[in-house]
Short mmCIF file of C-alpha atoms in Angstrom, two decimals:
data_model
loop_
_atom_site.label_atom_id
_atom_site.label_comp_id
_atom_site.label_asym_id
_atom_site.label_seq_id
_atom_site.Cartn_x
_atom_site.Cartn_y
_atom_site.Cartn_z
CA MET A 1 81.25 54.33 140.26
CA ARG A 2 78.73 56.93 139.12
CA GLY A 3 81.52 59.04 137.69
CA ALA A 4 82.86 56.11 135.65
CA ALA A 5 79.37 55.21 134.44
CA GLY A 6 78.80 58.81 133.45
CA ARG A 7 82.01 58.92 131.44
CA VAL A 8 81.09 55.70 129.66
CA ARG A 9 77.65 57.11 128.87
CA ASP A 10 79.13 60.36 127.59
CA ARG A 11 81.59 58.53 125.35
CA TRP A 12 78.82 56.30 124.06
CA ASN A 13 76.63 59.28 123.20
CA THR A 14 79.56 61.13 121.65
CA PHE A 15 80.51 58.16 119.49
CA TRP A 16 77.01 57.57 118.13
CA PHE A 17 75.09 60.81 118.39
CA ARG A 18 77.27 63.94 118.70
CA PRO A 19 76.52 65.96 115.54
CA GLU A 20 79.36 66.35 113.08
CA PRO A 21 79.67 67.78 109.54
CA THR A 22 78.10 65.62 106.84
CA SER A 23 81.12 65.96 104.56
CA THR A 24 82.33 62.38 105.11
CA ILE A 25 78.98 60.71 104.47
CA ALA A 26 78.51 62.90 101.38
CA VAL A 27 81.82 61.71 99.91
CA VAL A 28 80.98 58.10 100.81
CA ARG A 29 77.58 58.46 99.12
CA ILE A 30 79.06 59.78 95.88
CA VAL A 31 81.73 57.08 95.63
CA PHE A 32 79.34 54.32 96.69
CA GLY A 33 76.75 55.49 94.16
CA ALA A 34 79.35 55.42 91.41
CA VAL A 35 80.40 51.87 92.32
CA ALA A 36 76.75 50.76 92.58
CA THR A 37 76.11 52.24 89.13
CA LEU A 38 79.00 50.26 87.67
CA TRP A 39 77.78 47.12 89.46
CA THR A 40 74.30 47.51 88.00
CA LEU A 41 75.61 48.17 84.50
CA SER A 42 77.76 45.05 84.74
CA GLN A 43 74.61 42.97 85.26
CA ALA A 44 73.06 44.02 81.95
CA PRO A 45 74.83 41.64 79.51
CA ASP A 46 73.94 38.55 81.58
CA LEU A 47 70.66 39.70 83.10
CA LEU A 48 68.46 36.95 81.63
CA ALA A 49 71.16 34.29 81.88
CA PHE A 50 71.80 34.92 85.57
CA TYR A 51 68.29 35.68 86.80
CA GLY A 52 65.76 34.50 84.21
CA PRO A 53 63.75 31.25 84.21
CA THR A 54 65.71 29.97 81.18
CA GLY A 55 69.09 30.88 82.63
CA VAL A 56 71.71 29.05 84.67
CA LEU A 57 69.36 28.75 87.67
CA ALA A 58 65.91 28.06 86.27
CA THR A 59 64.18 27.99 89.65
CA ALA A 60 64.86 30.46 92.42
CA PRO A 61 65.88 28.94 95.78
CA PRO A 62 63.16 29.05 98.43
CA LEU A 63 63.06 32.16 100.55
CA GLY A 64 63.46 31.82 104.28
CA THR A 65 61.01 33.15 106.83
CA GLY A 66 60.83 36.93 106.56
CA SER A 67 62.83 37.04 103.31
CA TRP A 68 61.49 38.82 100.27
CA SER A 69 62.34 39.51 96.65
CA VAL A 70 60.59 41.29 93.83
CA LEU A 71 61.64 38.42 91.57
CA ALA A 72 59.79 35.96 93.80
CA VAL A 73 56.62 37.35 92.24
CA SER A 74 57.89 37.02 88.67
CA ASP A 75 61.26 36.65 87.00
CA ARG A 76 60.08 37.03 83.42
CA ALA A 77 62.08 39.25 81.08
CA PRO A 78 59.87 42.39 81.37
CA VAL A 79 60.03 42.26 85.18
CA LEU A 80 63.79 41.66 85.15
CA ILE A 81 64.41 44.57 82.80
CA ALA A 82 62.12 46.88 84.77
CA LEU A 83 63.81 45.94 88.04
CA TRP A 84 67.25 46.43 86.50
CA ALA A 85 66.25 49.87 85.20
CA ALA A 86 64.87 50.86 88.62
CA THR A 87 68.07 49.68 90.28
CA LEU A 88 70.16 51.70 87.84
CA LEU A 89 68.03 54.80 88.47
CA GLY A 90 68.47 54.26 92.19
CA ALA A 91 72.25 53.91 91.89
CA VAL A 92 72.57 57.06 89.79
CA GLY A 93 70.20 58.88 92.15
CA VAL A 94 72.40 57.93 95.11
CA MET A 95 75.51 59.09 93.30
CA VAL A 96 74.15 62.56 92.48
CA GLY A 97 71.99 62.81 95.59
CA PHE A 98 68.61 63.19 93.86
CA ARG A 99 65.71 62.10 96.08
CA THR A 100 68.46 60.35 97.98
CA ARG A 101 66.42 58.23 100.37
CA LEU A 102 64.02 57.06 97.66
CA ALA A 103 66.96 56.33 95.37
CA THR A 104 68.62 54.29 98.12
CA ILE A 105 65.42 52.27 98.60
CA LEU A 106 65.25 51.52 94.87
CA LEU A 107 68.88 50.44 94.87
CA LEU A 108 68.50 48.27 97.97
CA VAL A 109 65.35 46.56 96.70
CA GLY A 110 67.02 45.81 93.38
CA VAL A 111 70.24 44.47 94.89
CA VAL A 112 68.41 42.26 97.41
CA SER A 113 66.04 40.93 94.74
CA PHE A 114 68.84 40.01 92.34
CA GLU A 115 70.97 38.44 95.06
CA ARG A 116 68.12 36.29 96.37
CA ARG A 117 67.14 35.19 92.88
CA ASN A 118 70.57 33.65 92.27
CA PRO A 119 72.86 33.53 95.32
CA GLU A 120 75.18 31.09 93.52
CA ILE A 121 76.90 33.89 91.61
CA LEU A 122 77.53 36.12 94.62
CA ASN A 123 80.84 37.03 96.17
CA ALA A 124 81.75 39.11 99.21
CA GLY A 125 81.55 42.32 97.18
CA ASP A 126 77.88 41.77 96.37
CA VAL A 127 77.06 41.21 100.04
CA LEU A 128 78.98 44.33 101.05
CA LEU A 129 77.12 46.34 98.40
CA ARG A 130 73.82 45.27 99.94
CA ASN A 131 74.93 46.04 103.49
CA LEU A 132 76.28 49.50 102.66
CA ALA A 133 73.06 50.37 100.82
CA PHE A 134 71.10 49.38 103.93
CA TYR A 135 73.21 51.58 106.22
CA LEU A 136 73.08 54.46 103.76
CA LEU A 137 69.29 54.35 103.91
CA PHE A 138 69.44 55.68 107.49
CA ALA A 139 72.26 58.17 106.96
CA PRO A 140 71.88 61.91 106.21
CA ALA A 141 73.47 61.11 102.86
CA GLY A 142 71.69 63.80 100.84
CA GLU A 143 72.37 66.68 103.20
CA ALA A 144 75.48 67.85 101.36
CA LEU A 145 77.00 67.78 97.85
CA SER A 146 73.72 66.63 96.35
CA VAL A 147 70.94 67.67 94.03
CA ASP A 148 68.67 67.59 97.07
CA ARG A 149 70.91 70.12 98.82
CA ARG A 150 70.97 72.36 95.74
CA ARG A 151 67.19 72.31 95.54
CA ARG A 152 66.75 73.17 99.23
CA ALA A 153 69.53 75.70 99.75
CA ARG A 154 71.31 76.59 96.53
CA ASP A 155 73.20 79.46 98.11
CA ARG A 156 74.60 77.11 100.80
CA PHE A 157 75.46 74.18 98.56
CA TRP A 158 79.08 74.04 99.71
CA GLU A 159 78.17 73.91 103.38
CA PHE A 160 78.00 70.69 105.39
CA PRO A 161 75.16 70.66 107.95
CA LEU A 162 75.69 68.88 111.25
CA ALA A 163 74.01 65.53 111.83
CA ALA A 164 74.33 62.52 114.13
CA PRO A 165 76.83 60.04 112.64
CA TRP A 166 75.34 56.78 113.94
CA ALA A 167 74.71 55.31 110.47
CA LEU A 168 78.27 56.16 109.47
CA ARG A 169 79.47 54.39 112.62
CA LEU A 170 77.62 51.26 111.52
CA MET A 171 79.55 51.34 108.25
CA GLN A 172 82.80 51.67 110.18
CA ILE A 173 81.89 48.73 112.39
CA GLN A 174 81.03 46.78 109.25
CA LEU A 175 84.66 47.16 108.19
CA SER A 176 85.89 45.63 111.43
CA VAL A 177 83.33 42.84 111.17
CA VAL A 178 84.48 41.99 107.64
CA TYR A 179 88.07 41.59 108.78
CA PHE A 180 87.18 39.74 111.98
CA THR A 181 85.03 37.18 110.15
CA THR A 182 87.53 36.84 107.30
CA LEU A 183 90.36 36.26 109.74
CA TRP A 184 88.34 33.74 111.74
CA GLU A 185 87.38 31.75 108.65
CA LYS A 186 90.94 31.73 107.37
CA LEU A 187 92.29 30.44 110.66
CA GLN A 188 89.95 27.45 110.44
CA GLY A 189 91.86 26.16 107.42
CA ASP A 190 95.21 24.40 107.44
CA LEU A 191 96.58 26.36 104.47
CA TRP A 192 96.51 29.70 106.25
CA ARG A 193 97.97 28.26 109.43
CA ASP A 194 100.85 26.53 107.63
CA GLY A 195 101.66 29.62 105.50
CA SER A 196 100.89 28.20 102.05
CA ALA A 197 97.47 29.76 101.33
CA VAL A 198 98.73 32.66 99.19
CA SER A 199 100.81 30.28 97.08
CA TYR A 200 97.68 28.28 96.19
CA ALA A 201 95.64 31.43 95.54
CA LEU A 202 98.29 32.76 93.15
CA ARG A 203 98.25 29.54 91.15
CA VAL A 204 94.50 29.46 90.36
CA HIS A 205 95.06 30.77 86.84
CA ASP A 206 91.43 31.06 85.72
CA ILE A 207 90.75 33.91 88.18
CA HIS A 208 93.98 35.82 87.54
CA ARG A 209 94.29 38.98 85.51
CA PHE A 210 98.01 38.46 85.04
CA PRO A 211 100.24 35.43 85.64
CA THR A 212 102.25 35.46 88.85
CA PRO A 213 106.00 34.94 88.47
CA GLU A 214 107.18 31.46 89.41
CA PHE A 215 109.79 32.82 91.82
CA VAL A 216 106.89 34.12 93.97
CA THR A 217 104.58 31.09 93.92
CA GLY A 218 107.49 28.68 94.24
CA SER A 219 109.23 30.44 97.12
CA VAL A 220 108.38 29.09 100.56
CA VAL A 221 109.77 32.21 102.26
CA LEU A 222 107.87 34.69 100.10
CA THR A 223 104.55 32.86 100.24
CA GLU A 224 104.78 32.46 104.01
CA LEU A 225 105.57 36.15 104.40
CA LEU A 226 102.59 37.04 102.21
CA THR A 227 100.28 34.61 104.01
CA PHE A 228 101.14 35.53 107.59
CA GLY A 229 101.50 39.21 106.62
CA THR A 230 97.93 39.16 105.30
CA LEU A 231 96.65 37.66 108.54
CA LEU A 232 98.47 40.23 110.66
CA LEU A 233 97.26 43.11 108.51
CA GLU A 234 93.66 41.92 108.69
CA MET A 235 93.92 41.68 112.46
CA GLY A 236 95.26 45.22 112.52
CA LEU A 237 92.46 46.45 110.29
CA ALA A 238 89.88 44.81 112.54
CA VAL A 239 91.25 46.27 115.79
CA LEU A 240 93.85 49.00 115.31
CA VAL A 241 91.71 50.99 112.87
CA TRP A 242 89.97 52.39 115.96
CA ASN A 243 93.22 53.93 117.20
CA ARG A 244 93.52 57.40 115.68
CA GLY A 245 97.30 57.38 115.68
CA LEU A 246 97.61 53.98 113.99
CA ARG A 247 94.58 54.36 111.71
CA PRO A 248 96.37 55.97 108.74
CA TRP A 249 99.03 53.26 108.79
CA VAL A 250 96.70 50.26 108.93
CA LEU A 251 94.34 51.77 106.36
CA GLY A 252 97.32 52.51 104.11
CA GLY A 253 98.37 48.89 104.41
CA GLY A 254 94.83 47.81 103.64
CA VAL A 255 94.73 49.98 100.52
CA LEU A 256 97.93 48.35 99.25
CA LEU A 257 96.53 44.90 100.07
CA HIS A 258 93.26 45.41 98.22
CA LEU A 259 94.85 47.14 95.25
CA SER A 260 97.28 44.25 94.86
CA ILE A 261 94.44 41.73 95.10
CA GLY A 262 92.29 43.66 92.64
CA PHE A 263 95.24 44.03 90.26
CA SER A 264 96.14 40.37 90.20
CA ILE A 265 92.87 38.50 90.90
CA MET A 266 89.37 39.00 89.50
CA VAL A 267 87.33 39.66 92.64
CA GLY A 268 84.44 41.60 91.13
CA PHE A 269 83.57 44.81 92.92
CA PHE A 270 84.96 43.69 96.29
CA THR A 271 88.09 45.86 96.09
CA MET A 272 86.20 49.03 95.14
CA LEU A 273 83.59 48.51 97.86
CA MET A 274 86.16 47.82 100.56
CA LEU A 275 88.04 50.99 99.65
CA THR A 276 84.72 52.85 99.69
CA THR A 277 84.19 51.61 103.24
CA TYR A 278 87.65 52.94 104.14
CA LEU A 279 86.36 56.42 103.32
CA THR A 280 84.03 56.26 106.33
CA PHE A 281 87.11 56.77 108.52
CA VAL A 282 88.10 60.04 106.86
CA PRO A 283 87.54 62.77 109.49
CA PRO A 284 84.74 65.20 108.54
CA GLU A 285 87.11 68.17 108.66
CA THR A 286 89.55 66.45 106.31
CA ALA A 287 86.77 65.49 103.90
CA ARG A 288 85.44 69.06 103.94
CA ASP A 289 88.86 70.56 103.31
CA LEU A 290 89.55 68.15 100.44
CA VAL A 291 86.21 68.94 98.78
CA LEU A 292 86.62 72.70 99.12
CA SER A 293 90.24 72.52 97.95
CA ALA A 294 89.16 70.57 94.86
CA ARG A 295 86.46 73.18 94.24
CA ARG A 296 89.00 76.03 94.43
CA ARG A 297 91.36 74.28 92.01
CA TRP A 298 88.48 73.63 89.59
CA HIS A 299 87.38 77.25 89.64
CA GLY A 300 91.00 78.38 89.26
CA ARG A 301 91.45 76.26 86.14
CA ARG A 302 88.18 77.53 84.65
CA THR A 303 89.22 81.12 85.33
CA ARG A 304 92.60 80.58 83.64
CA ARG A 305 91.01 78.95 80.61
CA ARG A 306 88.57 81.84 80.23
CA SER A 307 91.34 84.41 80.54
CA ARG A 308 93.29 82.70 77.75
CA SER A 309 90.33 82.47 75.35
CA PRO A 310 89.79 85.22 72.70
CA ALA A 311 86.49 86.18 74.32
CA GLY A 312 88.34 86.70 77.60
CA GLY A 313 90.79 89.10 76.03
CA GLY A 314 93.72 86.70 75.98
CA ARG A 315 96.31 86.27 73.22
CA ARG A 316 95.48 84.43 70.06
#
């Protein structure tokens, strides 16, 4: 019994706390920061309409116990613009890794404040953005491939210090939770159980980027295959993603699923943020090798361009 308990404890500690290279979390930070920057920029055209006192929701909904929002103090135009600017600075700071923890706080405060000012315009992508920003706050996100790293150890910029991965594990668990809850909610409805849900989704024209061919929406066989196939894939992504052998296959299927959804239906930033979460499952060694390989190719191209220029002695 003690031996079994010891093995469980060792596996638990290994999963959460055994130090590993920070290459994966660095790549996740960069991609997440880029998506958060785009999300913040997308708010600018409708900032006052979505969140101002003269907009679509003149009065903010009451905050629950323990909830907070900067816009609960004031949602006048100067405050909105200042909060938007701070959120943008935070998103860019996360992307480049400048004062990474402070930048993450700015981003998180901005996202939470905007979402609580007008929850009626939210979708799953906005919620995932908030959750990932929260997890990133506790991660060693600025330890590699960042301005912070360059300032601390310029000569070791391309190294990836070891750190406990527990915050990265929370992001991975978040992926499973998303698929578990999505699957559970879908199974509560008749349309998913009878195989017709995808047919209805593909016929809501006002949210489509491109019209779906009639032979797809009108085919019982195709729509049932798409509906039940989606449910099976989401179950696989919730459970089988933790199996190392099956992980590339289920994640590959998930990439195809989300790219097809993002291509055909306007789902905001949900597709980009889900694919960002997929990156948390990239092994640190693989992430490190990909980064260093990209660096070598970049330097090789620069060297070739210099050698071909007149100043480098190349032919005219």
